[in-house]
Coordinates of C-alpha atoms and ligand atoms in Angstrom, one line a residue:
Chain A
M15 CA 137.0 118.1 8.2
A16 CA 140.4 116.7 9.8
G17 CA 138.0 113.5 9.9
E18 CA 137.9 112.9 6.4
T19 CA 141.5 111.8 5.4
R20 CA 141.5 109.1 8.5
V21 CA 138.4 107.2 6.6
A22 CA 140.7 106.6 4.1
K23 CA 143.2 105.2 6.9
A24 CA 141.9 103.5 9.0
I25 CA 141.5 100.0 8.9
T26 CA 138.1 98.7 8.4
P27 CA 135.6 95.1 7.6
K28 CA 135.1 97.0 4.7
S29 CA 139.1 97.3 3.2
L30 CA 139.2 93.5 3.1
S31 CA 137.8 91.0 0.8
Y32 CA 135.8 88.4 2.1
A33 CA 135.1 84.8 0.5
Q34 CA 133.5 82.0 2.2
G35 CA 131.9 84.2 4.9
M36 CA 135.8 85.0 6.3
P37 CA 138.6 87.7 4.9
R38 CA 140.3 85.9 2.1
H39 CA 143.6 85.6 3.7
H40 CA 142.1 83.9 6.0
L41 CA 140.2 81.5 4.1
A42 CA 144.4 81.6 2.7
L43 CA 146.1 81.1 6.2
F44 CA 143.5 78.1 6.8
A45 CA 143.8 76.6 2.8
A46 CA 147.9 76.3 4.1
F47 CA 147.2 75.0 7.0
L48 CA 145.3 72.2 6.2
T49 CA 147.6 71.8 3.4
I50 CA 151.0 71.5 4.8
A51 CA 149.3 69.3 7.7
V52 CA 148.1 67.1 5.3
L53 CA 151.5 66.3 3.7
A54 CA 153.3 66.7 7.6
P55 CA 152.8 63.1 8.2
F56 CA 154.8 61.3 4.9
F57 CA 157.4 64.1 5.8
L58 CA 157.9 63.6 9.3
Y59 CA 157.3 61.1 12.6
P60 CA 153.5 61.4 12.2
V61 CA 153.2 61.3 15.7
F62 CA 155.4 64.5 16.5
V63 CA 152.3 66.0 14.3
M64 CA 149.6 64.7 15.2
K65 CA 150.8 66.2 18.8
V66 CA 151.8 69.9 17.2
L67 CA 148.0 69.0 15.8
C68 CA 145.8 68.3 19.7
F69 CA 148.5 71.4 21.9
A70 CA 147.6 73.7 18.6
L71 CA 143.8 73.2 19.3
F72 CA 144.2 72.7 23.4
A73 CA 146.0 76.4 22.3
C74 CA 143.2 77.9 20.7
A75 CA 140.5 76.7 22.4
F76 CA 142.6 78.3 25.9
N77 CA 143.1 81.9 23.4
L78 CA 139.0 82.1 23.4
L79 CA 139.3 82.8 26.7
L80 CA 142.3 84.5 27.5
G81 CA 142.8 86.4 24.1
F82 CA 138.9 86.8 23.4
G83 CA 137.2 86.5 27.1
G84 CA 140.4 88.4 28.3
L85 CA 140.5 85.4 31.6
L86 CA 144.1 84.0 31.8
S87 CA 143.1 81.1 33.6
F88 CA 146.1 78.9 35.0
G89 CA 144.2 76.0 35.1
H90 CA 143.1 74.9 31.7
A91 CA 145.5 71.9 32.4
A92 CA 142.2 70.4 34.3
Y93 CA 140.1 70.3 31.5
F94 CA 143.1 69.6 29.2
G95 CA 144.3 66.4 31.4
S96 CA 140.8 65.4 32.6
A97 CA 139.5 64.8 29.3
S98 CA 143.0 62.8 28.6
Y99 CA 142.2 60.2 31.7
I100 CA 138.1 60.0 30.4
A101 CA 139.3 58.7 27.0
A102 CA 142.3 56.8 28.0
H103 CA 139.6 54.8 30.8
S104 CA 136.5 54.6 28.9
A105 CA 138.9 53.1 25.8
K106 CA 140.4 50.7 28.1
V107 CA 138.9 49.6 30.9
W108 CA 134.8 50.4 29.0
G109 CA 135.8 49.4 25.2
L110 CA 134.0 52.0 24.1
T111 CA 134.8 53.0 20.5
P112 CA 137.5 56.1 19.9
E113 CA 135.2 58.8 19.1
L114 CA 132.9 57.9 22.4
S115 CA 135.9 58.0 24.3
I116 CA 136.6 61.8 23.0
L117 CA 133.2 62.7 23.2
A118 CA 133.4 60.9 27.3
G119 CA 136.6 62.5 27.6
T120 CA 135.5 66.2 26.4
V121 CA 132.2 66.5 28.1
V122 CA 133.0 65.4 31.2
A123 CA 135.6 68.4 30.9
A124 CA 133.4 70.7 29.3
F125 CA 131.2 69.8 32.7
L126 CA 134.5 70.5 34.8
G127 CA 134.5 73.6 33.1
L128 CA 130.7 74.6 33.5
I129 CA 131.1 74.4 37.3
F130 CA 134.7 76.2 37.8
G131 CA 133.8 78.5 35.1
Y132 CA 130.6 79.1 37.3
L133 CA 132.6 79.3 40.9
S134 CA 135.0 81.5 39.4
I135 CA 134.1 83.9 36.9
R136 CA 133.4 86.9 39.2
R137 CA 136.2 86.8 39.9
Q138 CA 139.2 89.5 38.4
G139 CA 142.7 89.4 37.0
I140 CA 145.4 87.4 39.7
Y141 CA 142.3 86.5 41.4
F142 CA 141.2 84.7 38.9
A143 CA 144.0 83.3 37.8
M144 CA 144.5 82.1 41.0
V145 CA 141.8 80.5 41.9
T146 CA 141.8 78.5 38.1
L147 CA 144.7 76.8 39.5
A148 CA 143.6 76.2 42.5
F149 CA 140.6 73.8 41.1
A150 CA 143.4 73.2 38.5
Q151 CA 145.1 71.7 41.8
M152 CA 142.3 69.4 43.2
V153 CA 142.4 67.8 39.9
Y154 CA 145.7 66.9 39.8
F155 CA 145.8 65.3 43.6
F156 CA 142.5 63.3 42.4
A157 CA 144.4 62.3 39.9
L158 CA 147.6 61.6 42.0
Q159 CA 144.9 59.6 44.5
A160 CA 141.9 57.6 42.1
E161 CA 142.6 54.0 42.1
F162 CA 140.6 54.6 38.1
T163 CA 144.2 56.5 37.3
G164 CA 146.3 54.6 37.9
G165 CA 148.5 57.2 39.5
E166 CA 152.2 57.4 39.2
D167 CA 151.6 55.3 36.3
G168 CA 149.1 56.7 34.6
I169 CA 146.5 55.1 31.9
Q170 CA 148.9 53.2 29.8
A171 CA 148.9 50.8 26.5
V172 CA 145.7 52.3 25.5
P173 CA 143.8 51.1 22.5
R174 CA 142.9 53.2 20.0
G175 CA 139.9 51.3 18.7
E176 CA 138.6 50.9 16.1
L177 CA 136.6 54.0 14.5
F178 CA 133.1 53.6 14.4
G179 CA 133.8 50.0 15.3
F180 CA 134.7 48.7 11.9
I181 CA 138.0 51.4 11.3
S182 CA 140.2 50.3 12.4
L183 CA 143.6 53.1 14.2
E184 CA 146.1 51.2 15.6
A185 CA 147.9 52.3 12.4
D186 CA 149.5 56.2 12.3
R187 CA 149.2 56.9 9.3
A188 CA 145.0 55.6 10.3
I189 CA 144.7 58.1 13.4
Y190 CA 146.1 60.9 12.2
W191 CA 143.7 61.7 9.7
L192 CA 141.1 61.4 12.9
V193 CA 143.0 63.8 14.5
L194 CA 143.9 66.2 11.6
A195 CA 140.0 66.2 10.9
I196 CA 139.2 66.9 14.8
V197 CA 141.4 69.7 14.9
F198 CA 141.4 71.5 11.8
F199 CA 137.2 71.4 12.2
G200 CA 138.3 71.9 16.1
I201 CA 140.1 75.1 14.7
L202 CA 137.2 76.5 12.2
F203 CA 134.2 75.9 15.1
L204 CA 136.3 78.5 17.6
Y205 CA 137.1 80.7 14.8
R206 CA 133.1 80.9 13.4
I207 CA 132.7 81.8 17.6
V208 CA 135.7 84.7 17.7
H209 CA 133.3 85.7 14.6
S210 CA 129.5 85.7 15.2
P211 CA 127.1 87.4 17.2
F212 CA 128.4 86.2 20.0
G213 CA 132.3 86.6 19.1
Q214 CA 130.9 90.3 18.3
V215 CA 130.0 90.2 22.4
L216 CA 132.8 88.9 23.7
K217 CA 135.3 91.2 21.8
A218 CA 133.1 94.5 23.1
I219 CA 133.5 93.3 26.2
R220 CA 137.2 92.8 26.0
E221 CA 137.4 96.7 24.8
N222 CA 135.1 98.1 27.0
E223 CA 133.9 96.1 29.9
P224 CA 131.1 99.1 31.6
R225 CA 130.0 100.6 29.1
A226 CA 128.9 96.8 27.1
V227 CA 127.1 96.6 30.7
S228 CA 125.7 99.8 30.4
L229 CA 124.4 98.6 27.3
G230 CA 122.6 95.6 28.9
Y231 CA 124.8 92.7 28.3
Q232 CA 125.4 90.5 31.9
V233 CA 129.1 89.9 30.9
N234 CA 129.5 87.5 33.4
R235 CA 127.2 85.0 31.6
Y236 CA 129.4 85.5 28.3
K237 CA 132.1 84.6 30.4
L238 CA 130.8 81.7 32.1
A239 CA 129.3 80.6 28.5
T240 CA 133.3 81.4 27.0
F241 CA 135.0 79.6 29.7
V242 CA 132.9 76.2 28.9
I243 CA 133.1 76.4 25.4
S244 CA 136.9 77.5 25.9
A245 CA 137.2 74.2 28.7
T246 CA 135.0 72.1 26.0
F247 CA 137.8 72.4 22.9
A248 CA 140.1 71.7 25.8
G249 CA 138.8 69.1 26.3
L250 CA 139.0 67.3 23.0
A251 CA 142.6 68.0 22.4
G252 CA 143.0 66.2 25.5
G253 CA 140.7 63.2 24.9
T254 CA 142.3 63.0 21.1
K255 CA 146.1 62.8 22.7
A256 CA 145.6 60.4 25.1
L257 CA 143.8 58.4 22.0
V258 CA 147.2 59.8 20.1
F259 CA 149.7 58.4 22.7
Q260 CA 147.3 55.9 24.2
L261 CA 148.4 57.7 27.4
A262 CA 146.9 59.2 29.9
S263 CA 149.4 61.0 32.7
L264 CA 149.5 63.1 35.9
T265 CA 151.9 65.3 33.6
D266 CA 148.4 66.3 31.7
V267 CA 146.9 67.8 35.1
H268 CA 150.3 68.9 36.6
W269 CA 150.2 72.4 36.6
A270 CA 153.4 73.5 34.2
M271 CA 150.6 71.7 31.5
S272 CA 148.6 75.0 32.0
G273 CA 151.4 77.5 32.5
E274 CA 152.5 75.6 28.8
V275 CA 150.1 76.5 27.4
V276 CA 150.3 80.0 28.4
L277 CA 153.3 79.7 26.7
M278 CA 152.4 78.8 23.8
T279 CA 149.5 80.9 23.2
L280 CA 151.5 84.2 24.1
L281 CA 154.2 83.1 22.1
G282 CA 151.9 82.9 19.1
G283 CA 149.9 86.3 19.9
M284 CA 147.0 85.5 22.6
G285 CA 143.6 86.9 20.1
T286 CA 145.2 87.1 16.8
I287 CA 143.6 83.8 15.5
F288 CA 146.5 81.7 14.2
G289 CA 149.1 82.3 16.8
P290 CA 148.5 80.2 18.9
I291 CA 148.3 77.4 16.4
V292 CA 152.2 79.2 15.9
G293 CA 153.1 78.9 19.1
A294 CA 152.3 75.9 19.4
T295 CA 154.3 74.8 16.3
V296 CA 157.9 76.5 18.5
I297 CA 157.1 75.2 21.6
I298 CA 156.2 71.2 21.0
T299 CA 159.7 71.7 18.3
M300 CA 161.8 72.8 20.7
Q301 CA 160.7 69.8 23.3
N302 CA 161.2 68.1 20.6
Y303 CA 164.9 68.9 19.4
L304 CA 166.1 69.8 22.7
A305 CA 164.6 66.3 24.6
T306 CA 168.5 65.7 24.0
F307 CA 169.7 68.4 27.4
G308 CA 166.9 66.6 29.8
A309 CA 166.2 69.0 32.1
W310 CA 167.8 72.2 30.4
V311 CA 164.6 71.9 28.6
T312 CA 162.2 74.2 31.1
I313 CA 165.4 76.4 31.3
I314 CA 166.1 76.7 27.5
Q315 CA 162.4 77.5 27.0
G316 CA 162.2 80.2 29.6
V317 CA 164.9 82.3 28.3
I318 CA 163.5 80.7 24.4
F319 CA 159.7 83.0 25.7
V320 CA 161.3 85.5 28.1
I321 CA 163.5 87.0 24.9
G322 CA 160.1 86.0 22.3
V323 CA 158.3 87.8 24.6
L324 CA 160.7 91.1 25.1
A325 CA 161.5 90.5 21.2
F326 CA 157.7 90.8 20.4
R327 CA 155.2 91.7 23.2
E328 CA 152.0 91.0 21.0
G329 CA 154.1 87.4 20.1
I330 CA 154.8 86.3 16.8
I331 CA 151.5 86.7 14.9
G332 CA 150.6 89.6 16.2
V333 CA 153.3 91.6 15.2
L334 CA 153.1 90.0 12.4
S335 CA 149.5 91.1 12.1
R336 CA 150.4 95.2 13.0
K337 CA 153.0 94.6 9.9
I338 CA 151.1 94.2 7.2
K339 CA 148.3 95.4 8.7
K340 CA 145.2 92.9 8.5
P341 CA 144.0 91.1 11.2
L342 CA 145.6 87.2 11.5
Chain B
M17 CA 107.4 115.0 45.2
A18 CA 106.2 114.7 41.0
A19 CA 103.1 113.5 40.6
D20 CA 104.2 110.6 38.2
A21 CA 107.5 110.3 39.4
I22 CA 110.1 107.7 36.8
L23 CA 112.7 107.8 38.4
T24 CA 112.8 108.1 42.3
A25 CA 115.8 108.2 44.6
V26 CA 115.3 109.2 48.6
G27 CA 118.0 109.3 50.9
L28 CA 120.5 107.2 49.0
T29 CA 124.3 108.2 50.4
K30 CA 127.2 106.9 49.1
E31 CA 130.1 107.1 51.6
F32 CA 133.9 106.4 50.3
K33 CA 136.1 105.7 53.0
G34 CA 134.8 108.2 56.1
F35 CA 134.3 110.5 52.8
V36 CA 130.6 111.1 52.1
A37 CA 130.4 111.4 47.9
V38 CA 126.9 111.2 48.0
D39 CA 124.4 112.1 51.5
D40 CA 121.3 111.9 51.5
V41 CA 119.6 113.0 48.1
N42 CA 116.4 112.6 47.0
L43 CA 115.1 112.9 43.7
S44 CA 112.2 112.2 42.0
V45 CA 112.6 112.6 38.0
E46 CA 108.9 113.8 35.7
R47 CA 107.9 111.4 33.6
G48 CA 108.4 112.6 29.9
S49 CA 111.0 115.0 31.6
I50 CA 114.6 116.6 31.2
H51 CA 116.0 116.8 34.3
A52 CA 119.6 118.5 34.7
L53 CA 121.7 117.6 37.8
I54 CA 124.4 120.8 37.8
G55 CA 126.4 121.7 40.4
P56 CA 130.3 122.3 40.9
N57 CA 133.0 119.7 40.1
G58 CA 133.7 117.2 42.6
A59 CA 129.9 117.7 43.5
G60 CA 128.3 114.1 43.5
K61 CA 126.9 114.1 39.9
T62 CA 129.1 111.0 38.2
T63 CA 128.2 109.1 41.8
C64 CA 124.7 109.6 41.4
F65 CA 124.8 108.1 38.0
N66 CA 126.2 104.9 39.3
L67 CA 124.4 104.7 42.4
L68 CA 121.1 105.3 40.4
T69 CA 122.7 102.4 37.6
K70 CA 124.5 100.2 39.9
F71 CA 128.0 100.8 39.6
L72 CA 127.7 101.4 42.3
Q73 CA 126.5 100.5 45.9
P74 CA 124.5 102.4 47.9
T75 CA 125.5 102.8 51.9
R76 CA 122.5 103.6 52.1
G77 CA 118.8 104.9 50.1
K78 CA 116.2 103.3 47.5
I79 CA 116.0 103.6 44.0
T80 CA 112.5 103.0 42.4
Y81 CA 111.9 103.0 38.4
K82 CA 108.5 102.5 36.8
G83 CA 107.4 101.7 41.3
D84 CA 109.7 98.8 41.3
D85 CA 112.7 99.0 44.2
I86 CA 116.0 98.4 42.1
T87 CA 118.2 99.0 44.8
S88 CA 119.2 95.4 44.8
M89 CA 119.2 95.2 40.7
A90 CA 122.4 94.7 38.9
S91 CA 123.6 96.7 36.6
A92 CA 122.6 95.1 32.7
D93 CA 119.2 94.1 34.1
I94 CA 118.0 97.7 34.9
A95 CA 119.6 98.8 31.4
R96 CA 117.4 96.1 30.0
L97 CA 114.3 97.4 31.8
G98 CA 115.7 101.0 29.7
L99 CA 117.1 103.0 32.2
V100 CA 120.4 104.0 30.0
R101 CA 123.2 105.8 31.3
S102 CA 126.1 107.6 29.4
F103 CA 129.8 107.9 30.7
Q104 CA 131.8 111.7 31.6
I105 CA 135.1 109.7 29.8
S106 CA 133.7 108.8 26.3
A107 CA 132.9 105.4 26.8
V108 CA 133.3 103.3 23.5
F109 CA 134.6 100.2 21.7
P110 CA 137.7 102.1 20.5
H111 CA 138.7 98.7 18.1
F112 CA 135.1 98.4 16.4
T113 CA 134.0 101.3 13.7
A114 CA 131.5 104.0 14.0
L115 CA 128.8 102.0 13.2
E116 CA 130.1 98.3 14.7
N117 CA 129.8 100.7 18.3
V118 CA 126.2 101.3 17.1
R119 CA 125.7 97.4 16.2
I120 CA 126.8 95.8 19.5
A121 CA 124.0 98.1 21.2
L122 CA 121.1 97.5 18.4
Q123 CA 122.0 93.0 18.6
R124 CA 121.2 93.6 22.3
K125 CA 117.7 94.5 21.8
R126 CA 117.3 92.4 19.5
G127 CA 118.5 89.7 21.2
D128 CA 120.5 86.7 19.1
S129 CA 123.9 87.9 20.5
Y130 CA 124.4 84.3 22.4
D131 CA 124.2 82.9 18.9
F132 CA 128.2 81.6 18.6
W133 CA 127.5 79.4 15.2
R134 CA 126.3 81.5 13.3
S135 CA 128.9 83.8 11.3
Q136 CA 128.9 87.5 12.5
T137 CA 127.4 89.0 8.7
V138 CA 124.3 88.2 10.0
L139 CA 124.9 91.7 12.3
N140 CA 124.7 92.9 8.4
Q141 CA 121.1 93.3 9.3
Y142 CA 121.4 95.9 11.3
N143 CA 123.6 98.2 8.7
D144 CA 120.0 100.3 7.7
R145 CA 119.4 101.3 11.2
A146 CA 122.3 101.9 12.3
A147 CA 123.7 104.1 9.4
E148 CA 120.2 106.5 10.3
L149 CA 121.1 106.5 14.2
L150 CA 124.9 108.0 12.5
A151 CA 122.9 109.7 10.9
D152 CA 120.7 111.1 13.7
V153 CA 124.4 112.5 15.5
G154 CA 125.8 113.9 12.4
L155 CA 128.4 110.9 12.1
T156 CA 127.3 109.2 9.2
E157 CA 130.5 110.1 7.0
F158 CA 132.3 108.2 9.9
A159 CA 130.7 104.9 10.1
E160 CA 133.4 102.3 8.6
V161 CA 136.0 104.9 11.6
Q162 CA 137.4 102.3 13.9
A163 CA 135.3 105.1 17.9
A164 CA 139.9 105.6 19.0
E165 CA 140.6 107.3 16.1
L166 CA 137.3 109.9 16.0
P167 CA 138.3 113.0 17.9
Y168 CA 136.3 113.9 21.1
G169 CA 133.9 115.9 20.2
R170 CA 132.5 112.8 17.6
K171 CA 132.9 110.1 20.1
R172 CA 130.5 111.5 22.5
A173 CA 128.5 112.0 19.5
L174 CA 129.7 108.3 19.2
E175 CA 128.4 106.9 22.7
I176 CA 124.8 108.9 22.3
A177 CA 124.0 107.2 19.2
T178 CA 124.9 104.3 20.9
T179 CA 123.0 104.8 24.0
L180 CA 120.4 106.0 21.3
A181 CA 120.6 102.2 19.4
L182 CA 118.3 100.7 22.5
D183 CA 115.3 103.4 22.0
P184 CA 115.6 103.6 26.3
E185 CA 113.2 105.1 27.9
M186 CA 115.2 106.6 30.6
L187 CA 118.2 107.9 29.6
L188 CA 120.7 109.0 31.9
L189 CA 123.7 111.4 30.3
D190 CA 127.1 112.7 31.7
E191 CA 127.8 115.5 30.3
P192 CA 127.2 115.0 26.7
M193 CA 128.1 117.9 25.7
A194 CA 131.6 117.9 26.9
G195 CA 134.4 119.0 24.6
M196 CA 131.6 119.2 21.4
A197 CA 132.2 121.6 18.9
E198 CA 129.8 125.2 18.9
A199 CA 128.2 123.0 15.8
D200 CA 127.8 120.2 17.4
V201 CA 126.4 121.3 20.5
E202 CA 123.7 122.7 19.4
R203 CA 122.8 119.8 16.8
I204 CA 123.1 116.9 19.9
T205 CA 120.2 119.8 22.0
A206 CA 118.0 119.8 19.3
L207 CA 118.4 116.0 18.8
I208 CA 118.1 115.9 22.7
K209 CA 114.8 118.1 22.2
R210 CA 113.7 115.9 19.8
I211 CA 114.1 112.5 21.3
A212 CA 113.2 113.6 24.7
A213 CA 109.1 113.9 22.7
N214 CA 108.8 110.2 23.9
R215 CA 111.4 109.9 26.7
T216 CA 112.8 110.9 29.7
I217 CA 115.8 112.6 30.2
L218 CA 118.8 112.8 33.1
M219 CA 121.4 115.1 31.9
V220 CA 124.7 116.3 34.2
E221 CA 125.6 119.3 32.0
H222 CA 128.3 122.0 33.2
N223 CA 126.8 124.1 29.5
L224 CA 124.3 127.0 31.7
S225 CA 122.8 127.6 28.5
V226 CA 122.2 124.4 27.4
V227 CA 121.1 123.3 30.9
A228 CA 118.3 126.9 30.8
N229 CA 117.4 126.3 27.2
L230 CA 116.9 122.2 27.5
S231 CA 115.9 122.1 31.4
N232 CA 112.2 121.3 32.7
R233 CA 113.7 120.9 36.2
I234 CA 116.9 121.2 37.4
T235 CA 118.6 119.6 40.9
V236 CA 121.5 121.1 42.6
L237 CA 124.1 119.2 43.9
A238 CA 126.6 120.7 46.6
R239 CA 128.9 119.1 48.0
G240 CA 126.6 115.7 47.6
K241 CA 123.8 117.2 49.3
V242 CA 120.7 118.4 47.0
L243 CA 121.1 122.4 47.5
A244 CA 117.7 123.3 45.4
E245 CA 115.8 122.1 43.4
G246 CA 113.3 123.2 40.3
P247 CA 113.2 125.3 37.5
Y248 CA 115.6 126.9 36.1
E249 CA 114.5 130.7 36.7
E250 CA 114.1 130.0 39.7
V251 CA 117.2 128.1 41.2
S252 CA 119.1 130.3 39.2
K253 CA 118.1 133.4 41.2
D254 CA 119.1 130.9 44.2
P255 CA 121.8 132.9 46.8
R256 CA 123.0 129.6 48.0
V257 CA 123.4 128.0 44.1
I258 CA 124.9 131.5 43.6
E259 CA 127.8 131.1 46.2
A260 CA 128.0 127.6 45.6
Y261 CA 128.9 128.3 42.0
I262 CA 131.2 131.7 42.9
G263 CA 132.9 129.6 46.3
A264 CA 134.0 126.8 43.8
G265 CA 135.2 129.3 41.0
H266 CA 133.1 128.6 38.5
G267 CA 132.1 133.1 38.2
Ligands
ATP420 N1 135.5 105.9 43.7 C1 136.1 106.4 44.3 N2 137.0 106.3 45.6 C2 136.9 107.4 46.5 N3 136.2 109.4 46.3 C3 135.1 109.2 44.9 C4 135.1 108.1 44.4 N4 134.7 108.1 42.9 C5 134.8 109.7 43.6 N5 134.7 110.4 44.5 C6 134.5 111.2 44.7 O1 133.9 112.1 45.1 C7 133.2 113.1 44.5 C8 132.5 112.9 44.2 O2 132.6 112.3 42.6 P1 131.8 112.8 41.3 O3 133.0 112.5 39.7 O4 130.9 112.3 41.7 O5 131.7 114.5 41.5 P2 131.0 115.3 40.0 O6 130.3 116.0 40.1 O7 130.7 114.5 38.8 O8 132.6 115.8 39.9 P3 132.6 116.8 37.8 O9 132.0 117.5 37.0 O10 134.0 116.8 37.9 O11 132.6 115.8 37.1 C9 134.3 114.3 44.4 O12 135.6 114.1 45.2 C10 135.8 112.9 43.7 O13 136.8 112.9 44.7
MG421 MG1 131.0 114.2 36.9

C-alpha cells in the first residue's frame, strides 16, 4: 500500500520523546531559557533584561490568541496598558503590596478582555482587527482624559514596595527574581494551555473551523475564552512592567504598542512556543541599541521587520522548526 | 409523510442573490431509515445539507428534528442534539494524526474540552476507542499518520470515523464514498449498513448501485426542486428522473 512508506516519514507526536509531560527538546529549551535568565542580570543591565522578560510574556499571551486562536487583535495595548495604569495606581495611591498591585492590574485587563472580546469575537479577519483597535483607542482616550492616569505625564515614581509586605523590591536585583518568576511561570502556564484538552480544540478550530462546528464545538466560546486568557496574561505583563519601570504612561496603551507585539510575534514565529520570546528579545534589544538614532528607530525597525518577514515567512523560530522537523 | 419522522423540512428555500438553489423542498426522513438524496450536479443537495444543519440560513421554511423546531438554532447546537453532518469536500484536521482527528470528536462527547489547565495526556484515555473506530474504516495502519498525508479516499474514511465517534443518532453524509477505491466502497457500504441498525442516515451519493443497495427511500432533487420520492425501484423508473439525469448528461 502506498501509505506504508509514509508512516515512517510522517512527523507524529509518538516520534518525539516525552519527559515531565512535554517533549524532551521543549524541556531542554525551557531549562536553557531559565538558565540564561538567571545569569543575565549579572552580565547585563537588569532593567533591560526585565523589559525583555515582560515583553516576552506579552508576546506569548498575544501569540496564544493569534497563533492558536487564529485571531489577529490589533488592540492588545488596551490590556497591557490598562493593567500598567491600574498596577501603578494601586501601588502609588492605594499603597498596595506589589503582588496585589500586579494582581489588580491583571484582573482589570481580564475584565476588559471579557467585554471587548465578547463584543468583537463575532467579527472575522480584518473586521475583528479593526474592532479590537477601536476598543483600544477608546482605552487610549480614556487614559488621556482621566484624572488618575496623569495625562501626558502618566503615573511616575511608582514605588516597587515590599513583596508580601516585608521583602523590599526597590533594588533592581531584588525585583528581578519576582519578574523572572512571574514571566517564567506565566509562559509555562500558556504552554500548558496550548497543550491541554482545551488547546487541542483550539488547534482543531484553527485547522478546520466548519468541521469543528459540525462536531458540536461552540467555537465562539473557545475563542472568547482564549481572548480572555490572552488579555489576562497581557495584563500580567503590563502590570509587572509598571513596577519595573516605576511608570505607567500613554506609551503602554498607544496603538504603536499593539503593533509592536504583533511584530514581535510574527518576527519570532506565530503559533510556535518559543518564537514570541525570541521576537521580543530581538525587538527590545534592537530598540535598546538603536535608541541613539532617535526617531529613526521606528523606520529601521520597520525595515528590519520587512526583511525579516520576507526572509523567514514563518518567523525565525518557525523556519527553524521546519528545518529540524520538530515543533518549537 | 412518514409516520415516524425524525427530520423534516417544510417549504425549505434558499436564494442566493436571486438564484434559487433550493426551492420549496419538503423532506421527511423516517427514523431508522437510510434515506438517499440524489440528483444531477448543482441540484442543490449540498445546499440542502447546509440548510438542515444551519451552516446556511434558509430564506424560508421550517426544519424540525425529533419534533423540535431547529430552524433558528446554531450549527454546533444542532450537532449536540445528535444530528451530525459530514462534508462533500473532505473535512479533516490536516495537521492532526488520524488518531487525533478521531479523538477530538470523542473528547467533545465526554465534555472535558474546556479544561485548559490539564495536560493533553489525559486525552490518551480515548486512544483505545479511537483505534477501534479507525479499525472500523480500515485505517489502523494509518493511526499515526498526519491526515494531510492520507490519500483522498482514506481522508473520506477518516471523516466517517470521526463522525461516528460522536455516536450520533442521525448522520448526514455528503458523498461519503466519492473518490474511494472499489474495495473501500464495499467496506464503507457494509459499515454504513451496520451503523444504520440503530441510527438514521440521510446521504447524498452519486454511485447509484450504492444507493440501490443501501437506501430505503430516495428523494430526487433537480434544479432545487423535489422531482420524485419513493423506493429505488419506483424512482428509477420515473420518466422525469431519467430525463433529468440524461438532460444533465449523466446517461
Ligand atoms: N454560497 C453560494 N452562493 C451562490 N451560489 C451557490 C452557493 N452555494 C451553492 N450555490 C449554487 O447552488 C446550486 C446548488 O449547489 P449545490 O452545491 O447544493 O449542488 P449539489 O447538488 O450538491 O451538486 P454536486 O452534485 O455537484 O455536489 C449550484 O448552482 C451552486 O452554484
Ligand atoms: Mg454537493
